[in-house]
Each structure stands twice: as C-alpha cells, then as structure tokens.
Tab-separated table of C-alpha atoms in Angstrom:
chain	number	residue	atom	x	y	z
A	1	UNK	CA	-11.485	2.853	80.121
A	2	UNK	CA	-10.416	3.750	76.412
A	3	UNK	CA	-8.807	0.022	75.420
A	4	UNK	CA	-10.719	-3.476	76.037
A	5	UNK	CA	-9.067	-6.169	76.605
A	6	UNK	CA	-10.518	-8.883	73.869
A	7	UNK	CA	-7.997	-11.358	74.319
A	8	UNK	CA	-4.878	-11.449	77.035
A	9	UNK	CA	-3.407	-15.153	75.814
A	10	UNK	CA	-4.762	-17.687	77.944
A	11	UNK	CA	-3.917	-15.775	81.521
A	12	UNK	CA	-6.592	-17.718	83.579
A	13	UNK	CA	-6.103	-21.296	82.063
A	14	UNK	CA	-2.216	-20.679	82.824
A	15	UNK	CA	-2.825	-19.130	86.392
A	16	UNK	CA	-5.301	-21.858	87.058
A	17	UNK	CA	-2.851	-24.713	86.234
A	18	UNK	CA	-0.142	-22.853	88.202
A	19	UNK	CA	-1.956	-22.722	91.456
A	20	UNK	CA	-2.652	-25.686	91.161
A	21	UNK	CA	0.680	-27.415	90.468
A	22	UNK	CA	1.892	-25.089	93.355
A	23	UNK	CA	-0.516	-26.621	95.270
A	24	UNK	CA	0.052	-30.288	94.388
A	25	UNK	CA	4.091	-29.669	95.135
A	26	UNK	CA	3.238	-27.947	98.920
A	27	UNK	CA	1.588	-31.046	99.617
A	28	UNK	CA	3.818	-33.372	98.361
A	29	UNK	CA	6.777	-31.163	99.865
A	30	UNK	CA	4.989	-31.889	103.287
A	31	UNK	CA	4.122	-35.362	102.977
A	32	UNK	CA	7.553	-36.634	101.683
A	33	UNK	CA	9.204	-34.015	104.310
A	34	UNK	CA	11.224	-32.210	101.749
A	35	UNK	CA	11.587	-28.691	102.293
A	36	UNK	CA	13.759	-27.477	99.458
A	37	UNK	CA	10.482	-28.049	97.117
A	38	UNK	CA	8.841	-24.949	98.974
A	39	UNK	CA	10.902	-23.223	96.506
A	40	UNK	CA	9.540	-24.489	94.075
A	41	UNK	CA	6.407	-23.836	94.843
A	42	UNK	CA	7.493	-19.988	95.603
A	43	UNK	CA	8.394	-19.676	92.440
A	44	UNK	CA	5.529	-21.163	90.642
A	45	UNK	CA	3.329	-18.849	92.991
A	46	UNK	CA	5.041	-15.788	91.872
A	47	UNK	CA	5.046	-16.614	88.167
A	48	UNK	CA	1.689	-17.157	88.781
A	49	UNK	CA	1.269	-13.625	90.075
A	50	UNK	CA	3.302	-11.736	87.687
A	51	UNK	CA	1.391	-13.100	85.100
A	52	UNK	CA	-2.122	-11.978	86.295
A	53	UNK	CA	-0.496	-8.648	87.687
A	54	UNK	CA	0.604	-7.990	84.037
A	55	UNK	CA	-2.426	-9.279	82.067
A	56	UNK	CA	-4.116	-7.158	84.769
A	57	UNK	CA	-2.378	-3.919	83.888
A	58	UNK	CA	-2.387	-4.429	80.084
A	59	UNK	CA	-4.121	-0.819	78.432
A	60	UNK	CA	-4.758	0.801	81.557
A	61	UNK	CA	-2.731	3.914	81.076
A	62	UNK	CA	-2.213	3.828	77.150
A	63	UNK	CA	-3.809	6.969	75.517
A	64	UNK	CA	-4.994	7.701	72.103
A	65	UNK	CA	-4.043	11.186	71.181
A	66	UNK	CA	-5.988	11.606	68.206
A	67	UNK	CA	-7.260	15.561	67.952
A	68	UNK	CA	-10.162	15.690	65.329
A	69	UNK	CA	-8.790	16.205	62.007
A	70	UNK	CA	-11.124	16.538	58.323
A	71	UNK	CA	-8.883	16.007	55.344
A	72	UNK	CA	-10.404	16.804	51.774
A	73	UNK	CA	-9.063	15.571	48.662
A	74	UNK	CA	-9.821	14.512	45.054
A	75	UNK	CA	-9.290	11.251	43.544
A	76	UNK	CA	-5.820	11.025	43.378
A	77	UNK	CA	-4.287	13.086	46.116
A	78	UNK	CA	-2.861	12.490	49.472
A	79	UNK	CA	-2.771	13.222	52.665
A	80	UNK	CA	-1.567	11.814	55.798
A	81	UNK	CA	-3.479	10.952	59.075
A	82	UNK	CA	-1.730	11.539	62.203
A	83	UNK	CA	-2.345	9.147	65.410
A	84	UNK	CA	-0.072	9.228	68.821
A	85	UNK	CA	-0.309	6.660	71.063
A	86	UNK	CA	1.054	7.788	74.709
A	87	UNK	CA	2.305	4.771	76.994
A	88	UNK	CA	2.050	6.276	81.161
A	89	UNK	CA	3.181	3.303	82.973
A	90	UNK	CA	6.802	1.565	82.487
A	91	UNK	CA	5.011	-1.544	81.039
A	92	UNK	CA	6.786	-2.003	77.451
A	93	UNK	CA	5.172	-3.020	74.443
A	94	UNK	CA	7.522	-4.599	71.944
A	95	UNK	CA	6.744	-6.384	68.439
A	96	UNK	CA	3.258	-5.092	68.493
A	97	UNK	CA	1.087	-4.363	65.895
A	98	UNK	CA	-1.635	-1.310	65.137
A	99	UNK	CA	-4.712	-2.705	63.438
A	100	UNK	CA	-7.323	-0.608	61.987
A	101	UNK	CA	-10.037	-1.188	58.810
A	102	UNK	CA	-10.782	1.387	56.281
A	103	UNK	CA	-13.348	1.370	53.299
A	104	UNK	CA	-11.687	1.125	50.181
A	105	UNK	CA	-12.154	4.778	49.300
A	106	UNK	CA	-8.656	5.295	50.497
A	107	UNK	CA	-5.371	2.998	50.027
A	108	UNK	CA	-2.364	2.693	51.785
A	109	UNK	CA	-0.028	0.154	49.723
A	110	UNK	CA	2.439	-0.078	52.385
A	111	UNK	CA	0.233	-1.589	55.364
A	112	UNK	CA	-2.306	-2.541	53.509
A	113	UNK	CA	-2.847	-6.428	54.970
A	114	UNK	CA	-5.548	-7.785	53.468
A	115	UNK	CA	-9.410	-6.797	51.779
A	116	UNK	CA	-12.364	-8.188	52.418
A	117	UNK	CA	-15.914	-7.099	51.881
A	118	UNK	CA	-14.889	-3.799	50.596
A	119	UNK	CA	-12.904	-3.366	53.639
A	120	UNK	CA	-9.033	-2.723	53.966
A	121	UNK	CA	-7.303	-4.380	56.766
A	122	UNK	CA	-4.178	-2.132	57.519
A	123	UNK	CA	-1.517	-3.762	60.116
A	124	UNK	CA	1.575	-1.010	61.185
A	125	UNK	CA	4.576	-3.018	63.367
A	126	UNK	CA	5.731	-0.754	65.975
A	127	UNK	CA	7.763	-0.799	69.588
A	128	UNK	CA	6.544	1.382	72.555
A	129	UNK	CA	8.552	1.436	75.796
A	130	UNK	CA	7.314	2.401	79.335
A	131	UNK	CA	6.527	5.758	79.727
A	132	UNK	CA	7.195	7.356	75.705
A	133	UNK	CA	4.728	7.685	73.030
A	134	UNK	CA	4.881	6.297	69.919
A	135	UNK	CA	3.601	8.706	66.653
A	136	UNK	CA	2.085	7.022	63.832
A	137	UNK	CA	2.019	9.046	60.262
A	138	UNK	CA	-0.172	7.260	58.069
A	139	UNK	CA	-0.499	8.290	54.518
A	140	UNK	CA	-3.327	7.501	52.337
A	141	UNK	CA	-4.305	7.912	48.831
A	142	UNK	CA	-7.718	9.263	47.787
A	143	UNK	CA	-9.456	6.307	45.453
A	144	UNK	CA	-12.669	7.351	45.042
A	145	UNK	CA	-15.428	9.887	45.946
A	146	UNK	CA	-17.149	9.213	49.396
A	147	UNK	CA	-15.991	9.661	53.264
A	148	UNK	CA	-13.175	7.094	54.487
A	149	UNK	CA	-12.900	6.711	58.063
A	150	UNK	CA	-10.612	4.939	60.492
A	151	UNK	CA	-12.243	2.267	62.761
A	152	UNK	CA	-12.024	-1.043	64.624
A	153	UNK	CA	-8.658	-0.005	65.658
A	154	UNK	CA	-6.537	-2.691	67.561
A	155	UNK	CA	-3.408	-3.116	69.583
A	156	UNK	CA	-1.508	-6.624	69.235
A	157	UNK	CA	1.287	-7.749	70.921
A	158	UNK	CA	3.000	-11.129	72.024
A	159	UNK	CA	2.226	-11.514	75.533
A	160	UNK	CA	5.941	-10.839	77.818
A	161	UNK	CA	5.239	-13.798	80.381
A	162	UNK	CA	3.482	-16.470	78.723
A	163	UNK	CA	2.851	-17.607	75.112
A	164	UNK	CA	0.004	-16.149	73.130
A	165	UNK	CA	-0.611	-12.428	71.965
A	166	UNK	CA	-2.563	-10.072	73.555
A	167	UNK	CA	-5.206	-7.468	71.993
A	168	UNK	CA	-6.661	-4.550	72.982
A	169	UNK	CA	-9.576	-2.801	71.251
A	170	UNK	CA	-10.008	0.691	71.150
A	171	UNK	CA	-13.584	1.735	72.510
A	172	UNK	CA	-13.985	5.682	71.252
A	173	UNK	CA	-14.496	6.436	67.774
A	174	UNK	CA	-10.769	7.248	65.818
A	175	UNK	CA	-11.799	11.234	65.087
A	176	UNK	CA	-10.677	11.510	61.739
A	177	UNK	CA	-12.392	11.787	58.121
A	178	UNK	CA	-11.343	12.039	55.138
A	179	UNK	CA	-13.659	13.683	52.520
A	180	UNK	CA	-13.164	12.259	48.660
A	181	UNK	CA	-14.773	15.215	46.500
A	182	UNK	CA	-16.271	14.142	43.045
A	183	UNK	CA	-13.946	14.479	40.074
A	184	UNK	CA	-14.962	17.524	37.733
A	185	UNK	CA	-16.128	16.578	34.819
A	186	UNK	CA	-16.370	19.368	31.694
A	187	UNK	CA	-20.082	20.067	30.590
A	188	UNK	CA	-20.019	21.887	27.488
A	189	UNK	CA	-22.191	25.220	26.732
A	190	UNK	CA	-22.571	26.183	30.593
A	191	UNK	CA	-20.551	29.320	30.208
A	192	UNK	CA	-22.612	30.444	27.327
A	193	UNK	CA	-25.893	29.797	28.946
A	194	UNK	CA	-24.856	31.167	32.431
A	195	UNK	CA	-23.816	34.216	30.964
A	196	UNK	CA	-26.929	34.922	29.040
A	197	UNK	CA	-29.238	36.654	31.965
A	198	UNK	CA	-32.573	36.277	30.885
A	199	UNK	CA	-33.153	39.896	31.556
A	200	UNK	CA	-32.867	39.913	35.362
A	201	UNK	CA	-31.061	42.771	35.336
A	202	UNK	CA	-34.076	44.905	35.508
A	203	UNK	CA	-37.806	43.958	36.142
A	204	UNK	CA	-41.191	45.862	36.366
A	205	UNK	CA	-42.064	44.179	39.294
A	206	UNK	CA	-39.868	41.485	41.581
A	207	UNK	CA	-39.953	41.599	45.446
A	208	UNK	CA	-35.992	41.933	45.143
A	209	UNK	CA	-34.222	44.810	44.859
A	210	UNK	CA	-30.795	46.322	43.887
A	211	UNK	CA	-29.311	48.381	46.516
A	212	UNK	CA	-26.500	49.700	44.403
A	213	UNK	CA	-28.605	50.986	41.859
A	214	UNK	CA	-31.235	53.845	43.177
A	215	UNK	CA	-34.108	54.710	41.093
A	216	UNK	CA	-35.908	57.796	42.825
A	217	UNK	CA	-37.526	58.827	46.115
A	218	UNK	CA	-41.114	58.945	46.825
A	219	UNK	CA	-43.608	59.594	50.019
A	220	UNK	CA	-43.360	57.745	52.629
A	221	UNK	CA	-45.680	54.791	53.546
A	222	UNK	CA	-46.546	53.503	57.060
A	223	UNK	CA	-45.161	50.010	55.412
A	224	UNK	CA	-41.719	51.295	54.478
A	225	UNK	CA	-39.006	50.752	56.805
A	226	UNK	CA	-36.950	53.195	59.000
A	227	UNK	CA	-33.888	52.959	57.103
A	228	UNK	CA	-35.360	53.987	53.649
A	229	UNK	CA	-35.800	57.132	54.847
A	230	UNK	CA	-34.238	59.927	52.935
A	231	UNK	CA	-33.162	62.447	55.383
A	232	UNK	CA	-31.812	65.115	53.103
A	233	UNK	CA	-35.170	65.043	50.098
A	234	UNK	CA	-37.662	64.748	53.555
A	235	UNK	CA	-35.800	68.086	55.267
A	236	UNK	CA	-36.034	69.695	51.759
A	237	UNK	CA	-40.086	68.576	50.673
A	238	UNK	CA	-40.993	69.020	54.363
A	239	UNK	CA	-42.551	65.555	54.106
A	240	UNK	CA	-41.052	62.256	54.696
A	241	UNK	CA	-39.422	60.907	51.613
A	242	UNK	CA	-37.954	57.384	50.961
A	243	UNK	CA	-35.293	55.873	48.888
A	244	UNK	CA	-36.174	53.725	45.739
A	245	UNK	CA	-34.034	51.068	44.340
A	246	UNK	CA	-34.121	49.158	40.492
A	247	UNK	CA	-36.099	45.514	40.816
A	248	UNK	CA	-34.771	42.967	39.882
A	249	UNK	CA	-35.116	38.913	39.345
A	250	UNK	CA	-33.976	36.567	41.549
A	251	UNK	CA	-31.721	34.401	39.441
A	252	UNK	CA	-31.042	30.938	41.544
A	253	UNK	CA	-29.965	27.765	40.058
A	254	UNK	CA	-30.977	24.223	40.796
A	255	UNK	CA	-29.387	21.385	40.130
A	256	UNK	CA	-31.543	18.059	39.826
A	257	UNK	CA	-29.289	14.542	39.834
A	258	UNK	CA	-31.462	12.219	38.652
A	259	UNK	CA	-29.277	9.192	39.987
A	260	UNK	CA	-32.428	6.810	39.309
A	261	UNK	CA	-32.797	4.785	36.302
A	262	UNK	CA	-36.462	3.494	35.289
A	263	UNK	CA	-36.620	-0.138	33.999
A	264	UNK	CA	-39.294	-0.958	31.105
A	265	UNK	CA	-42.107	-2.163	33.937
A	266	UNK	CA	-41.495	0.934	35.703
A	267	UNK	CA	-38.789	0.097	38.811
A	268	UNK	CA	-36.073	2.553	39.927
A	269	UNK	CA	-32.597	1.021	39.806
A	270	UNK	CA	-29.316	3.177	40.766
A	271	UNK	CA	-28.033	4.070	37.483
A	272	UNK	CA	-24.575	2.773	36.413
A	273	UNK	CA	-23.416	5.893	35.805
A	274	UNK	CA	-24.458	7.915	38.392
A	275	UNK	CA	-20.537	8.815	39.628
A	276	UNK	CA	-20.522	10.561	36.212
A	277	UNK	CA	-23.761	12.610	36.808
A	278	UNK	CA	-21.745	13.583	40.260
A	279	UNK	CA	-18.934	14.334	38.734
A	280	UNK	CA	-20.563	16.765	36.164
A	281	UNK	CA	-23.059	18.475	38.687
A	282	UNK	CA	-19.716	19.528	40.693
A	283	UNK	CA	-18.315	20.808	37.784
A	284	UNK	CA	-21.699	23.034	36.859
A	285	UNK	CA	-21.748	24.313	40.298
A	286	UNK	CA	-18.032	24.994	40.656
A	287	UNK	CA	-18.961	27.170	37.522
A	288	UNK	CA	-22.227	28.934	38.291
A	289	UNK	CA	-20.826	29.800	42.322
A	290	UNK	CA	-17.670	31.437	40.577
A	291	UNK	CA	-20.079	33.735	38.555
A	292	UNK	CA	-21.796	34.272	41.364
A	293	UNK	CA	-24.678	32.877	41.290
A	294	UNK	CA	-26.672	30.900	44.219
A	295	UNK	CA	-26.986	27.640	43.789
A	296	UNK	CA	-29.077	24.719	45.673
A	297	UNK	CA	-29.088	20.899	44.479
A	298	UNK	CA	-31.299	18.084	45.092
A	299	UNK	CA	-30.908	13.908	44.529
A	300	UNK	CA	-33.564	11.824	43.846
A	301	UNK	CA	-33.421	9.843	46.457
A	302	UNK	CA	-35.016	9.968	49.973
A	303	UNK	CA	-33.948	10.751	53.457
A	304	UNK	CA	-34.928	9.933	56.894
A	305	UNK	CA	-38.772	12.241	56.052
A	306	UNK	CA	-39.233	10.750	53.077
A	307	UNK	CA	-38.269	13.804	51.178
A	308	UNK	CA	-35.546	14.246	48.619
A	309	UNK	CA	-32.190	15.231	49.597
A	310	UNK	CA	-31.441	18.747	49.526
A	311	UNK	CA	-28.271	21.379	49.921
A	312	UNK	CA	-30.504	24.617	50.440
A	313	UNK	CA	-29.296	27.575	48.372
A	314	UNK	CA	-26.150	29.644	48.724
A	315	UNK	CA	-23.543	31.089	47.234
A	316	UNK	CA	-19.481	32.040	47.703
A	317	UNK	CA	-16.329	30.187	48.377
A	318	UNK	CA	-17.993	29.144	51.729
A	319	UNK	CA	-20.972	27.237	49.466
A	320	UNK	CA	-18.908	25.761	46.847
A	321	UNK	CA	-17.251	23.587	49.727
A	322	UNK	CA	-20.943	22.674	51.262
A	323	UNK	CA	-21.553	21.554	47.668
A	324	UNK	CA	-18.468	19.432	47.400
A	325	UNK	CA	-18.887	18.017	50.708
A	326	UNK	CA	-22.465	17.251	50.243
A	327	UNK	CA	-21.866	15.571	46.812
A	328	UNK	CA	-18.918	13.406	48.459
A	329	UNK	CA	-21.489	12.306	51.213
A	330	UNK	CA	-24.081	10.829	48.766
A	331	UNK	CA	-24.794	7.098	49.420
A	332	UNK	CA	-26.006	5.261	46.473
A	333	UNK	CA	-27.705	2.797	49.133
A	334	UNK	CA	-30.559	5.431	49.812
A	335	UNK	CA	-34.091	4.494	48.679
A	336	UNK	CA	-34.682	5.759	45.226
A	337	UNK	CA	-37.309	8.616	44.098
A	338	UNK	CA	-38.830	8.969	40.448
A	339	UNK	CA	-37.513	12.783	39.350
A	340	UNK	CA	-41.224	13.941	39.561
A	341	UNK	CA	-41.279	14.693	43.348
A	342	UNK	CA	-38.399	16.647	42.565
A	343	UNK	CA	-40.151	18.679	39.997
A	344	UNK	CA	-43.092	19.075	42.271
A	345	UNK	CA	-41.113	20.561	45.185
A	346	UNK	CA	-39.211	23.144	42.573
A	347	UNK	CA	-43.132	24.002	41.427
A	348	UNK	CA	-43.594	25.775	44.235
A	349	UNK	CA	-40.147	27.440	44.908
A	350	UNK	CA	-38.633	30.534	43.333
A	351	UNK	CA	-35.818	29.016	41.467
A	352	UNK	CA	-35.919	30.518	37.849
A	353	UNK	CA	-33.665	28.340	36.199
A	354	UNK	CA	-32.960	24.463	36.373
A	355	UNK	CA	-30.679	21.622	35.411
A	356	UNK	CA	-31.468	18.249	34.887
A	357	UNK	CA	-28.426	15.899	35.025
A	358	UNK	CA	-29.445	11.933	34.800
A	359	UNK	CA	-32.187	10.073	33.282
A	360	UNK	CA	-34.927	12.460	31.435
A	361	UNK	CA	-38.718	12.103	32.741
A	362	UNK	CA	-42.069	11.823	31.033
A	363	UNK	CA	-42.893	14.498	33.292
A	364	UNK	CA	-40.522	16.900	32.105
A	365	UNK	CA	-42.483	18.063	28.878
A	366	UNK	CA	-45.320	18.660	31.996
A	367	UNK	CA	-43.419	20.857	34.121
A	368	UNK	CA	-41.428	22.980	31.078
A	369	UNK	CA	-44.733	24.238	29.673
A	370	UNK	CA	-45.813	24.947	32.823
A	371	UNK	CA	-42.460	26.760	34.159
A	372	UNK	CA	-42.417	28.747	30.539
A	373	UNK	CA	-45.641	30.397	31.842
A	374	UNK	CA	-43.814	31.195	35.233
A	375	UNK	CA	-41.110	32.528	33.379
A	376	UNK	CA	-39.092	29.615	34.433
A	377	UNK	CA	-36.000	27.839	32.408
A	378	UNK	CA	-35.414	24.497	31.962
A	379	UNK	CA	-32.146	22.855	31.471
A	380	UNK	CA	-30.996	19.378	30.314
A	381	UNK	CA	-27.152	18.130	30.532
A	382	UNK	CA	-27.014	15.644	27.434
A	383	UNK	CA	-24.496	12.848	27.480
A	384	UNK	CA	-22.655	12.711	23.751
A	385	UNK	CA	-20.340	11.060	21.998
A	386	UNK	CA	-17.635	13.784	22.517
A	387	UNK	CA	-18.871	14.162	25.754
A	388	UNK	CA	-21.869	16.083	28.054
A	389	UNK	CA	-23.156	19.142	27.028
A	390	UNK	CA	-25.807	21.654	28.457
A	391	UNK	CA	-29.215	22.766	26.348
A	392	UNK	CA	-31.861	24.247	27.147
A	393	UNK	CA	-35.227	22.318	27.066
A	394	UNK	CA	-37.962	23.602	24.573
A	395	UNK	CA	-41.521	22.470	24.607
A	396	UNK	CA	-41.446	19.040	22.887
A	397	UNK	CA	-38.524	17.533	25.145
A	398	UNK	CA	-34.532	17.596	25.257
C-alpha cells in the first residue's frame, strides 16, 4: 500500500464508545419496554459502522503519479516540480494539506511553513473530489550548491464523520531530485596557461599517436595490428607495409580540490572557503573541457574504501555535465584526507598537468621536484585580493 495511515482521528475510541452506548440503550429499552429507543440504537450503530468503514477506506485508492525527474539548476535559477495525486475512489478529500520537507538548498516562499534543523517544511492546501486528480506545480528557487529532494510527504485533512485530523504518509520515495550546480568563480590565467602546449604536439617517444597525422610507412612486424596494413604500399613493394603516425603526448589535467585545513597541531578541519574552491574548480573545468582537454577531479575526502573521491578522466560536453554533478554532490561531512594522499595516487598515473585548489602542503615541493623529472607540470590557484589566479609551481613552492 502506497499510503500509510499514521493517524485517523480517534476512530477506535469513538466507535468503541458508540457501541457501548448502543448496547446500554438496547438493555434500557428492553428493561423499560420502550421500543422507540431501538431507533436511536440503530442510528448510533449505523453511525459507528460508517465511521469505521470510512476510516478503513481512506487512502486505499489514492495514487501519487511521480515520474522520475532530475532538475539541474545554478544558484538563483528556478524550476517547477510536478506532482499528481489521483483519487480513484468516490471518497472526497476536503480542506486537505499536502505536507513535505526539503533541505535548505532550495526554497519556495509561497508554501514555506517553517524551518527547523536545516529543513524546510511546506504546506499546500488542496481539495480532491472523488474520482478526480489534483496536479501540484511547485516552483523552487535554487539557493546553494548541493542535492535536494522531497521527502516525508503526507496528506492531512479533517475526518468527515468525527472530530480530528487524518494523516496519510506516503511510503515510497518521491522520485524527484534537484541538483544545484556550484557557482562559477573566475580564475585568472587559466586561458594563458592552457593555451601553452608544453611541446605536446609531437614527441619522440610516446604510446599515443595522432591518427590524423601520418608520418610514413615501414615493414610489417608480427606485433602490428591488422588494420594498420597499407595495402597499396604492400602490393607495390611485394612485402607487407604498415602505416606510421606522429607520436603525441597525452595531455590531461588533474584538478585536486583540497577542502581540508590543517590546524597548528596537525588536525584536519573543513576549510571555510570550501565552496569558493569548488566554484573555482567548476570554472577551470569548464574552460579546459571547452578547449578539448581531458579532465579528472579529486577531492581530499574519503569514500567507503578510504580512497579519495575521484571523477575519472573524460572530455566533451557529456563529461562537463558529469563534472558539474560531481561537484554538486560533494558532501562536506565526509572524512577528510591530507592532500598528499592524492599526490601519491597522481604519482602513479599519466596525468601530465596538475592543478591544486585550496590550502597548499609542505609535500608539494617534494612531488613537484619529482614530477619535474617526469615532465609533469604543477599549478596552484592563489587567492589574491583581486581574485584568484593560476600560476605554475616553481621548485621552491608556490
């Protein structure tokens, strides 16, 4: 059953009292020989049965039509959540209220009832007649980065045959998610740095090749793939020949968001500028992906397997959507990790360009010196008075 009756007035008490009164009147009518009292007894019994049957049928044929929907917004944007409650019984629901909760990531001022413990409670009045449906179009405004959904959904309405209110609780999940992307905060210098190619257009040795830039042909080796064979050249030389292409470097960017702050005694705390760091990461990712670069993102917070939160490498508009959702879903309640735990992972990967956003670390000089020998380049986002700007990390530190 979709709806659970968590309160239906005092149905059991009232029906019990009415049956008790009816039994007492029946005995009195028999002892006093007053047959007219039986009419009163019959009315009371009929009324008690109506109350019992009405309470039993409440919510049995109510359906919430809630197609799965995901709304994606930036802070300040608005979107509408659509809910349909269908009544397939002749029982009407008058002076009702639709009750639900959301977190403070979104708000609707028109139906907001109160705010407690970072949760907003909403009450929407409605009337639902028998064999009809009610469409709720609820506009929300995105307030801050994160994920919001509707939960704790209930219907409240007065009992038609007795005093008190009836509450029906929806047992299933409301399949509506609102994803609020982070704000985009500019980081100066990203376009200048990303336009400098670090000599990657061609390389003497590289496992990557530019298939649009052929370099020539050579004799076939048993390790060469079949599709590389150049048939015309093979026929001309009477020996199998394969195509060769210009080797290129793998240009990929790893963005590390250090949301932790280190206390003087070495403890980790969430950085109060965390939201700013995430907004800067959104700007950098947007610019790099629009230029065609692959991008991956690390957070210095642990997931269930104690590894840092990580969005794997990708490129293109679809990956940008994943990036924005990954940033939106970050939960600051996760266990924090030191930034060196991410550096250790990057030390064993092929990322050639690394950007650190957030508090720097004493380990940065060690890894920078090591990566310089591996032809890796590290950059740091400085938080200046006139905004953030990106610079290349020198050997002595940012």
